[in-house]
CSV table of C-alpha atoms in Angstrom, one decimal:
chain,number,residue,atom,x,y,z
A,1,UNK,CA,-2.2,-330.5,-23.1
A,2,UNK,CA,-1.1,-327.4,-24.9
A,3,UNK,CA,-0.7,-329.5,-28.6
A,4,UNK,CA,-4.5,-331.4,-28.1
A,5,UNK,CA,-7.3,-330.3,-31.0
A,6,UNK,CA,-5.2,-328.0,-33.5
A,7,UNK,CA,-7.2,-326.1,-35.6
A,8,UNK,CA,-8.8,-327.8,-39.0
A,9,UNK,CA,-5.7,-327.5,-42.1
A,10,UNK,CA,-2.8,-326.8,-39.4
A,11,UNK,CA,0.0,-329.4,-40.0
A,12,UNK,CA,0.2,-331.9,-37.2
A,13,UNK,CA,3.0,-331.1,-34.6
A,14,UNK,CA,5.9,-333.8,-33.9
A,15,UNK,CA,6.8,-335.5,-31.0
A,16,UNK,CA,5.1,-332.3,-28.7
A,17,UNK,CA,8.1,-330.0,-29.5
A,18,UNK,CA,7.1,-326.7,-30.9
A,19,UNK,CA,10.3,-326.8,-33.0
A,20,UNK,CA,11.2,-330.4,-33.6
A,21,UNK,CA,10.8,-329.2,-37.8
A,22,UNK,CA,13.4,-326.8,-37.1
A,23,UNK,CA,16.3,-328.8,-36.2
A,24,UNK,CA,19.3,-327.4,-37.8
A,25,UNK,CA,19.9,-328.4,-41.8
A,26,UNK,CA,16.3,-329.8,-41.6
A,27,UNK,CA,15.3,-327.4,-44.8
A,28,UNK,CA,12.4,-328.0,-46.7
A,29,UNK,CA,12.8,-329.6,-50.3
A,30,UNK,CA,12.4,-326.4,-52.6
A,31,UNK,CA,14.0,-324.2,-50.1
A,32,UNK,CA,17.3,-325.8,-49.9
A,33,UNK,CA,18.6,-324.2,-52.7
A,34,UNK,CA,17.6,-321.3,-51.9
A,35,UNK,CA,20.9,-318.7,-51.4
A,36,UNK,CA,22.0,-318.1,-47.9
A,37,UNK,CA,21.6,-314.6,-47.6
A,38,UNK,CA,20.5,-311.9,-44.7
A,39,UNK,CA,17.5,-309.6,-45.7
A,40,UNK,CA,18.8,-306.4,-43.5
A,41,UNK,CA,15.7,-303.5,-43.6
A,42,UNK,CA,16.6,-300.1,-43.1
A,43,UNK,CA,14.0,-298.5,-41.2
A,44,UNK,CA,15.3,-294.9,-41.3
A,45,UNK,CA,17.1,-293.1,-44.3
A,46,UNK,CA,16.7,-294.6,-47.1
A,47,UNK,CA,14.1,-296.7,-48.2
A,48,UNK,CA,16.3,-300.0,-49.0
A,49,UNK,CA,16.9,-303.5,-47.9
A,50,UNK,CA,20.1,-304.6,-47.9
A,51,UNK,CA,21.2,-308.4,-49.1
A,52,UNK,CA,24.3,-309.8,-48.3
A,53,UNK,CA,25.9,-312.9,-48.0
A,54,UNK,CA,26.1,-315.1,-45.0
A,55,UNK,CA,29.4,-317.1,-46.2
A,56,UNK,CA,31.6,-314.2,-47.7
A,57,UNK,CA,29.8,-311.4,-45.0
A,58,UNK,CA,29.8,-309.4,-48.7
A,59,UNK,CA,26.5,-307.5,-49.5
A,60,UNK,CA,25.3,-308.7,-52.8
A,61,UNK,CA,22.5,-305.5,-53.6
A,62,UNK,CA,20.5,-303.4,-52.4
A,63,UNK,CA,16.8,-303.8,-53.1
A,64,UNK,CA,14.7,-300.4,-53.2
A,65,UNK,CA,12.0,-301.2,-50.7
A,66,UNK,CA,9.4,-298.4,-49.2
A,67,UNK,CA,10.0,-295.8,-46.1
A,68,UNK,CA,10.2,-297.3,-43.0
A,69,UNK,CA,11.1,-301.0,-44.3
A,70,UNK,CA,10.5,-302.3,-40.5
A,71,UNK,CA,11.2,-306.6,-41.3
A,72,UNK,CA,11.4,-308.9,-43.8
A,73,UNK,CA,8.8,-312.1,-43.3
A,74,UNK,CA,8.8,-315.7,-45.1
A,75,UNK,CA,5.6,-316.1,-46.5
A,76,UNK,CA,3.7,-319.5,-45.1
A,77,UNK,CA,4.6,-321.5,-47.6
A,78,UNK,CA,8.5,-320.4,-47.6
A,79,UNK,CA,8.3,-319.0,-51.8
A,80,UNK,CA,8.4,-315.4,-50.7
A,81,UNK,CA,9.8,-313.3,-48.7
A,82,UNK,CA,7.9,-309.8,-47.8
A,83,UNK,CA,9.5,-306.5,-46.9
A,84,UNK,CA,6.6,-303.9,-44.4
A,85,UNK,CA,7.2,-300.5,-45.6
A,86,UNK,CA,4.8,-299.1,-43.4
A,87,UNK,CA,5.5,-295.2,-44.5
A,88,UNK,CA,4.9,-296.2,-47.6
A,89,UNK,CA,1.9,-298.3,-47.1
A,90,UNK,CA,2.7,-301.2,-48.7
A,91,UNK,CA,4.3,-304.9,-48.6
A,92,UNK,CA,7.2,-305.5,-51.2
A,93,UNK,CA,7.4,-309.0,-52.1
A,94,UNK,CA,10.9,-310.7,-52.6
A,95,UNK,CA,12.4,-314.2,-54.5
A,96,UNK,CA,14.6,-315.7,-52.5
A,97,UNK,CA,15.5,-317.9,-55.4
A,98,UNK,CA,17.0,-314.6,-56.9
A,99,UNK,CA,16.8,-312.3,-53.5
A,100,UNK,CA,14.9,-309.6,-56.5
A,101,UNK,CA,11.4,-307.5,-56.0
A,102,UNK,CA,8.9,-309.6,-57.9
A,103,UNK,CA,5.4,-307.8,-56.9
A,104,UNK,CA,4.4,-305.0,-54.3
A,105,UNK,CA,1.2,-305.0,-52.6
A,106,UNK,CA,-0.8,-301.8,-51.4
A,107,UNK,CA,-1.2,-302.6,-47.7
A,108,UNK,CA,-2.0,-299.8,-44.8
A,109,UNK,CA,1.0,-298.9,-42.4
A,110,UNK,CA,2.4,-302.8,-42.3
A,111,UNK,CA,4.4,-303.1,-39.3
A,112,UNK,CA,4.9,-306.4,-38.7
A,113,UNK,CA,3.2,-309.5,-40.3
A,114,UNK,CA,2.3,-313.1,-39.1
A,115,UNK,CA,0.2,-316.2,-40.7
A,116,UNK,CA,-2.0,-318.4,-39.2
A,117,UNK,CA,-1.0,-321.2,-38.6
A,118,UNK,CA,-3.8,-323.2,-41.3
A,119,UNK,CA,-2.2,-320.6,-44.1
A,120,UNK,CA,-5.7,-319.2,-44.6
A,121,UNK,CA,-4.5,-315.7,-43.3
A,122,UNK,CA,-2.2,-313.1,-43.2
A,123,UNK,CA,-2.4,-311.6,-39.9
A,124,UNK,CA,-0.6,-307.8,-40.5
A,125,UNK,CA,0.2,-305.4,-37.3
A,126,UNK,CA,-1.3,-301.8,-38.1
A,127,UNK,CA,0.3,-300.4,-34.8
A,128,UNK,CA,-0.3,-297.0,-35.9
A,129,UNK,CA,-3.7,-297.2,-36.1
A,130,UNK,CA,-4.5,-299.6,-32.8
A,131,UNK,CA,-5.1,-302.9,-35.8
A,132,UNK,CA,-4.8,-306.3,-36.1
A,133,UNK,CA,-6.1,-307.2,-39.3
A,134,UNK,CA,-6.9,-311.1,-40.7
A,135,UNK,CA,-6.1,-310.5,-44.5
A,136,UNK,CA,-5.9,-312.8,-47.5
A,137,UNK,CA,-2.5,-314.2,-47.9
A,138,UNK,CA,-2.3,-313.6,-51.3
A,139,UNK,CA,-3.5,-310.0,-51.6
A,140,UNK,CA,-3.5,-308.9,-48.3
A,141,UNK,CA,-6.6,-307.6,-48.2
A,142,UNK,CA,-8.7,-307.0,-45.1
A,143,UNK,CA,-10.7,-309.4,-44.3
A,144,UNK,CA,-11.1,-308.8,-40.3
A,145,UNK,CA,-9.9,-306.6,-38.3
A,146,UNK,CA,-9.8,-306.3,-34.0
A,147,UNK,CA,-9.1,-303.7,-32.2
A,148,UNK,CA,-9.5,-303.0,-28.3
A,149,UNK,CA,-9.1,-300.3,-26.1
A,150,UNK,CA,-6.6,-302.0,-23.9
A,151,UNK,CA,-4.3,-302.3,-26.6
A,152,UNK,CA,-2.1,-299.9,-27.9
A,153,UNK,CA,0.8,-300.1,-30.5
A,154,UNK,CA,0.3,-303.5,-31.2
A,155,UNK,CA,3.6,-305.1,-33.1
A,156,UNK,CA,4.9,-308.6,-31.6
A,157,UNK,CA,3.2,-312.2,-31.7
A,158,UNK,CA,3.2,-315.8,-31.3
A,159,UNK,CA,0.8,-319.1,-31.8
A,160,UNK,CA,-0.4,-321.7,-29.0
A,161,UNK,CA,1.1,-325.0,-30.0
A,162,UNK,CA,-2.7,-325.8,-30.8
A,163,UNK,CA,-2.6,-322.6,-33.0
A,164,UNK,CA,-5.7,-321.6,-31.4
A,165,UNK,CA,-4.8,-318.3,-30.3
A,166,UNK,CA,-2.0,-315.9,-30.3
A,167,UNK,CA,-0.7,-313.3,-27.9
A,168,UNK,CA,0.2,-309.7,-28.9
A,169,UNK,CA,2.5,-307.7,-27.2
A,170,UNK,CA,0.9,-303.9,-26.9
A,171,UNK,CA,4.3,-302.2,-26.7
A,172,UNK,CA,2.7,-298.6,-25.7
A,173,UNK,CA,-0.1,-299.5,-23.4
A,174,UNK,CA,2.0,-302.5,-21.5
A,175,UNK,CA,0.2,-304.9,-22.1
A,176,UNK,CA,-1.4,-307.9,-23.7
A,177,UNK,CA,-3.8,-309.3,-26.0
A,178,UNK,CA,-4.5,-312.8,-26.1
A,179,UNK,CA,-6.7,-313.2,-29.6
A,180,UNK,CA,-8.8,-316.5,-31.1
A,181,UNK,CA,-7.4,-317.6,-34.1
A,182,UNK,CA,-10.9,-318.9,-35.9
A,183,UNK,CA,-13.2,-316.3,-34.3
A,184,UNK,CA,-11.2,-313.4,-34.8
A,185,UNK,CA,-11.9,-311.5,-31.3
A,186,UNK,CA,-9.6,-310.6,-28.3
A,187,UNK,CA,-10.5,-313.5,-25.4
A,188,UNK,CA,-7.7,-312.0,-23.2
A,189,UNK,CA,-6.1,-309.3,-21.5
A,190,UNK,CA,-3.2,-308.8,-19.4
A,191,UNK,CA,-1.3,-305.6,-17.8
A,192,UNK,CA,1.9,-306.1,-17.2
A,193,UNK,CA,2.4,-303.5,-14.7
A,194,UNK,CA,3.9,-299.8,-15.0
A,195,UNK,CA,6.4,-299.1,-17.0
A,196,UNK,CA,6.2,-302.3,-19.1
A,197,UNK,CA,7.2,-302.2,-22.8
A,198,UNK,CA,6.5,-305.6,-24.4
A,199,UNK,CA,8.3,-306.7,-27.6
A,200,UNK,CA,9.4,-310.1,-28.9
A,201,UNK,CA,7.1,-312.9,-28.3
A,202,UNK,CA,7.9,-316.4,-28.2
A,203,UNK,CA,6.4,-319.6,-27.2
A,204,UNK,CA,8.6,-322.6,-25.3
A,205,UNK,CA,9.6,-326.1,-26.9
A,206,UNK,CA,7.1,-327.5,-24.8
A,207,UNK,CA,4.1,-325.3,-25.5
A,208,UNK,CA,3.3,-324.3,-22.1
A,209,UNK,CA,4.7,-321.2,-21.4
A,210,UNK,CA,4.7,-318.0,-23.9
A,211,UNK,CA,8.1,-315.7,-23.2
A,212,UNK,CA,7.7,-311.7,-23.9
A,213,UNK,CA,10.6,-309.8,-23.8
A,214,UNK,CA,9.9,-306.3,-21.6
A,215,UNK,CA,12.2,-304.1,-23.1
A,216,UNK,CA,10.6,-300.9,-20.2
A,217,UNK,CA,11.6,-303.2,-17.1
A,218,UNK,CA,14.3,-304.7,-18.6
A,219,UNK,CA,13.2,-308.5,-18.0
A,220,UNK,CA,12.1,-311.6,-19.4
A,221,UNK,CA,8.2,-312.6,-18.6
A,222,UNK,CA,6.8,-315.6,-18.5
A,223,UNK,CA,3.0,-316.3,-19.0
A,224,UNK,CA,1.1,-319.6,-19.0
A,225,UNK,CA,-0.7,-320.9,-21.7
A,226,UNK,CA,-3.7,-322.3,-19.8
A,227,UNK,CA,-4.2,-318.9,-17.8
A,228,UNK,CA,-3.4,-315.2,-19.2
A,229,UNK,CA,-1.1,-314.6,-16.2
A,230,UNK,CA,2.7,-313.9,-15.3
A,231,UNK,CA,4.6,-317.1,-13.7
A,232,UNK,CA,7.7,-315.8,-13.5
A,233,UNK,CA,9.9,-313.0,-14.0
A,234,UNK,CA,13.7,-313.0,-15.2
A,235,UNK,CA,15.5,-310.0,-14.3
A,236,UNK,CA,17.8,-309.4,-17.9
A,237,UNK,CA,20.6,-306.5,-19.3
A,238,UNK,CA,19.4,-303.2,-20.9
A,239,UNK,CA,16.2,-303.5,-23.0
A,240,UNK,CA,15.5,-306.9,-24.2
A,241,UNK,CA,14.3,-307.0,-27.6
A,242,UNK,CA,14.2,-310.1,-29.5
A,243,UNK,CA,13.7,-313.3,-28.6
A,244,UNK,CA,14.8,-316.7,-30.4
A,245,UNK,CA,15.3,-320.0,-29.6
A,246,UNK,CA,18.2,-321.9,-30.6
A,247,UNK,CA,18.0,-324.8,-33.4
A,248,UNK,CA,18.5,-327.8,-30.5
A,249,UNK,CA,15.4,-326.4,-28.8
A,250,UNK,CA,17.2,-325.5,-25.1
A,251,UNK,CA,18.2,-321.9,-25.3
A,252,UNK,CA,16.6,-319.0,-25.9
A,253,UNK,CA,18.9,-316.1,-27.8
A,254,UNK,CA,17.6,-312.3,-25.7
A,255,UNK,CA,19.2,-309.4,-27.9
A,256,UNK,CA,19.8,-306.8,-24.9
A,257,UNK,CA,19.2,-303.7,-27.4
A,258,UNK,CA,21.1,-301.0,-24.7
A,259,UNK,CA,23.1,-303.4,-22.8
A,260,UNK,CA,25.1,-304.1,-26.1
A,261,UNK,CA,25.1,-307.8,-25.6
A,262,UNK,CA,22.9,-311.1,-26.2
A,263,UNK,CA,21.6,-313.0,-23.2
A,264,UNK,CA,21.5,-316.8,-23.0
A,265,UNK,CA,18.7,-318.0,-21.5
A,266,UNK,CA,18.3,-322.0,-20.3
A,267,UNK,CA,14.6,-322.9,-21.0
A,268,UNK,CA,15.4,-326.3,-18.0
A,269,UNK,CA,16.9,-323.7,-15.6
A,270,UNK,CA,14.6,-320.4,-15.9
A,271,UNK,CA,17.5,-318.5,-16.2
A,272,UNK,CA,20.3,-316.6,-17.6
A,273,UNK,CA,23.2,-319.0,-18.4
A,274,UNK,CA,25.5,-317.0,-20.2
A,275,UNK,CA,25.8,-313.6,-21.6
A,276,UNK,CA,27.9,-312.3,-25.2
A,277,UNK,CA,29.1,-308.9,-25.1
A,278,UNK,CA,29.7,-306.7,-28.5
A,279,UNK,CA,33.3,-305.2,-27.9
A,280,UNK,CA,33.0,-301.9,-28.1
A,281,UNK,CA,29.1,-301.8,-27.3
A,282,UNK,CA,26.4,-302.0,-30.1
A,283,UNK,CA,22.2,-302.2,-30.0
A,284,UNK,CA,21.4,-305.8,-30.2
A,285,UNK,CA,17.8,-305.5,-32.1
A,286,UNK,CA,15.9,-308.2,-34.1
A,287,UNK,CA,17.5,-311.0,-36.9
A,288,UNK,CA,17.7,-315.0,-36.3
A,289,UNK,CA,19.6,-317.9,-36.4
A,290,UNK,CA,21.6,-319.5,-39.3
A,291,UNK,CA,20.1,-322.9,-40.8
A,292,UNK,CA,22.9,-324.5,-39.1
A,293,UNK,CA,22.1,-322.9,-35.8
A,294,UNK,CA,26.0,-322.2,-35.7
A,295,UNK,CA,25.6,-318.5,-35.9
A,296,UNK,CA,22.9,-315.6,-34.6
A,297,UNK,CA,22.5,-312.9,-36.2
A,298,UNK,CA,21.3,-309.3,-35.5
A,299,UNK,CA,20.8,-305.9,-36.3
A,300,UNK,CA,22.6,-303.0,-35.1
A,301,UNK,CA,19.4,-300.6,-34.8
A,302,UNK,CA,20.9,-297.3,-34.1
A,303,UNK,CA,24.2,-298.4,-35.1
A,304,UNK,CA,24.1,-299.4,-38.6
A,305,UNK,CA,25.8,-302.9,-38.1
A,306,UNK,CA,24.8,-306.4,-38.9
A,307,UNK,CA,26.2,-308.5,-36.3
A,308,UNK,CA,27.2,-312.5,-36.1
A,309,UNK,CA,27.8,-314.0,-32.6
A,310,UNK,CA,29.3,-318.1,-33.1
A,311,UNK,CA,26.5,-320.0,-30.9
A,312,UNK,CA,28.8,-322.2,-29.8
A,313,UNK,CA,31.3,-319.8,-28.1
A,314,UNK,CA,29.7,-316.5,-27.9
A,315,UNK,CA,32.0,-314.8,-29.5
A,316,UNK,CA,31.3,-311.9,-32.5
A,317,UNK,CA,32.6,-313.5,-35.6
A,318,UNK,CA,31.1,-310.6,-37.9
A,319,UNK,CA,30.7,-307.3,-37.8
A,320,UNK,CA,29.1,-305.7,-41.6
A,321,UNK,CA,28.6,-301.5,-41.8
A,322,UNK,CA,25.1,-301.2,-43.7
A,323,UNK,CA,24.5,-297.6,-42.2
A,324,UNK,CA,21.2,-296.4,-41.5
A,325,UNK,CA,19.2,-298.2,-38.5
A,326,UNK,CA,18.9,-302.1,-39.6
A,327,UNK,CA,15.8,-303.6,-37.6
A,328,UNK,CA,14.4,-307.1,-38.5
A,329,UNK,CA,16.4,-309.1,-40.5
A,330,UNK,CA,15.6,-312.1,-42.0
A,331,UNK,CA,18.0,-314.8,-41.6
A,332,UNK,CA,16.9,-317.3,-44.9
A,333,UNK,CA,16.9,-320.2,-45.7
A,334,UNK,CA,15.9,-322.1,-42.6
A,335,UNK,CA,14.3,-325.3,-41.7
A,336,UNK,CA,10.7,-325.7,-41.1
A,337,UNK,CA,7.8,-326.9,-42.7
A,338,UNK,CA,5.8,-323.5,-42.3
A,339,UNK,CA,6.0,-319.6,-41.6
A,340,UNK,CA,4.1,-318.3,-38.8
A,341,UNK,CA,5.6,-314.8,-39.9
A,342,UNK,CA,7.6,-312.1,-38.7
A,343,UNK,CA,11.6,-312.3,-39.2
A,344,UNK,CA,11.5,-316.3,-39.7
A,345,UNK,CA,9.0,-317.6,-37.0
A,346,UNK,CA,8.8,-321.6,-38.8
A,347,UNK,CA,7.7,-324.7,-37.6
């Protein structure tokens, strides 16, 4: 069973559902009060993030963050909220009680940044230099680091349900890494054939399967939990990106980055059950889904826009200019109990 002997200090999972804490409205006392803003990084141009309301659509500052801000990550605890500015080699740390810089932290080409799922690591993507280093969650400094030769550009992740090991996505090499949690070394490797550009990982409800969205052959891949290999392929639109589930635990939101549209994908059926289209095209990127689960929302990467698709119709019920090229946003507050990283990864 894909939940049986969790790591020591990882919270016990419920009712073996990967994200029965993340039910919509199910917010953590502390966090509740927290405003309901989107975090929107601007990867290129200028080195801001941009806050803005999720009830008005209004922005409400802009936060000076480094070059290349790439996403904005809860912390594992849900007090802070972290910014990777990888050009400017560090990790700007934000209150979400006041959406203001409180701290930044020097931290080498951050591109994306995950915890484990104890809380006694940050685990940081260096993609530029071929990394994936364990660091102390409060400093962020190194405390492990793994590397392997099969792996390049490493970016995307996810946790077993046991939290004994996470797969990485190896964007440029097409690949794979499947990595122990506690011992801190690669235990897996898979190619996923040529041409393959893995991003977004995410694991199912049921702990069983991991999906990895293959943005080079444009489909979704499935891999089993038990066995590093592919069990099934779902042909989807133009470059699938991002991956997240939605708040009742049966869909799982695809961002289709060229196809300028979001893919709805029925975890019981293995397959596309509906698609939502961005009149007038867009590029669908990275974001999340409201605390409600009422609305998805996403970044416009080489179009400048924050966009809001209504999760129970489809259809685009906000459209907000931020210019530059938006890439993970951070949809915040949301329910859960803990971070696991990236642009709201929570159980």
């Amino acid at each position: 069973m894909p939940f049986r002997h969790p790591i020591p200090g990882m919270p016990a999972s419920r009712s073996n559902h990967v994200y029965a804490a993340t039910r919509a409205n199910r917010l953590r006392r502390g966090v509740q009060d927290d405003p309901a803003y989107l975090y929107v990084p601007n990867s290129y141009g200028p080195p801001i993030t941009t806050v803005i309301s999720q009830s008005t659509h209004r922005v409400v500052r802009v936060l000076q963050t480094g070059l290349l801000s790439q996403h904005v990550t809860p912390s594992y605890d849900l007090r802070s909220l972290y910014v990777e500015a990888s050009a400017s080699n560090r990790i700007d740390a934000i209150d979400p009680r006041t959406a203001r810089i409180v701290h930044r932290y020097p931290v080498d080409r951050p591109y994306n940044l995950y915890f484990t799922p104890d809380g006694r690591y940050a685990v940081v993507m260096d993609e530029e230099h071929q990394r994936i280093n364990f660091a102390d969650p409060g400093t962020f400094q190194v405390r492990y680091s793994v590397s392997d030769p099969s792996c390049s550009g490493p970016n995307h992740a996810d946790f077993s349900a046991n939290g004994r090991f996470f797969l990485v996505s190896c964007e440029f090499s097409g690949s794979l890494l499947r990595v122990s949690t506690l011992g801190h070394r690669v235990t897996g490797r898979l190619d996923l054939g040529p041409g393959s550009k893995p991003q977004d990982v995410r694991l199912a409800p049921d702990g069983r399967s991991f999906y990895v969205a293959d943005m080079g052959r444009d489909q979704l891949d499935q891999i089993s939990w038990r066995e590093l290999m592919v069990t099934r392929r779902t042909p989807t639109p133009a470059m699938p990106h991002g991956l997240y589930p939605s708040r009742d635990g049966r869909f799982l939101y695809i961002s289709d980055r060229m196809a300028g549209e979001v893919s709805v994908f029925s975890f019981a059926r293995h397959r596309i059950v509906d698609n939502w289209p961005i009149p007038g095209g867009g590029t669908p990127d990275m974001g999340g889904i409201s605390a409600d689960g009422k609305t998805l929302w996403l970044s416009g990467r080489s179009t400048g826009y924050v966009y809001g698709w209504d999760t129970r119709t489809g259809e685009l019920i906000a459209k907000i200019y931020v210019g530059g090229s938006p890439h993970g946003i951070l949809v915040w507050p949301q329910p859960g109990r803990y971070s696991l990283g990236h642009t709201g990864n929570l159980r």
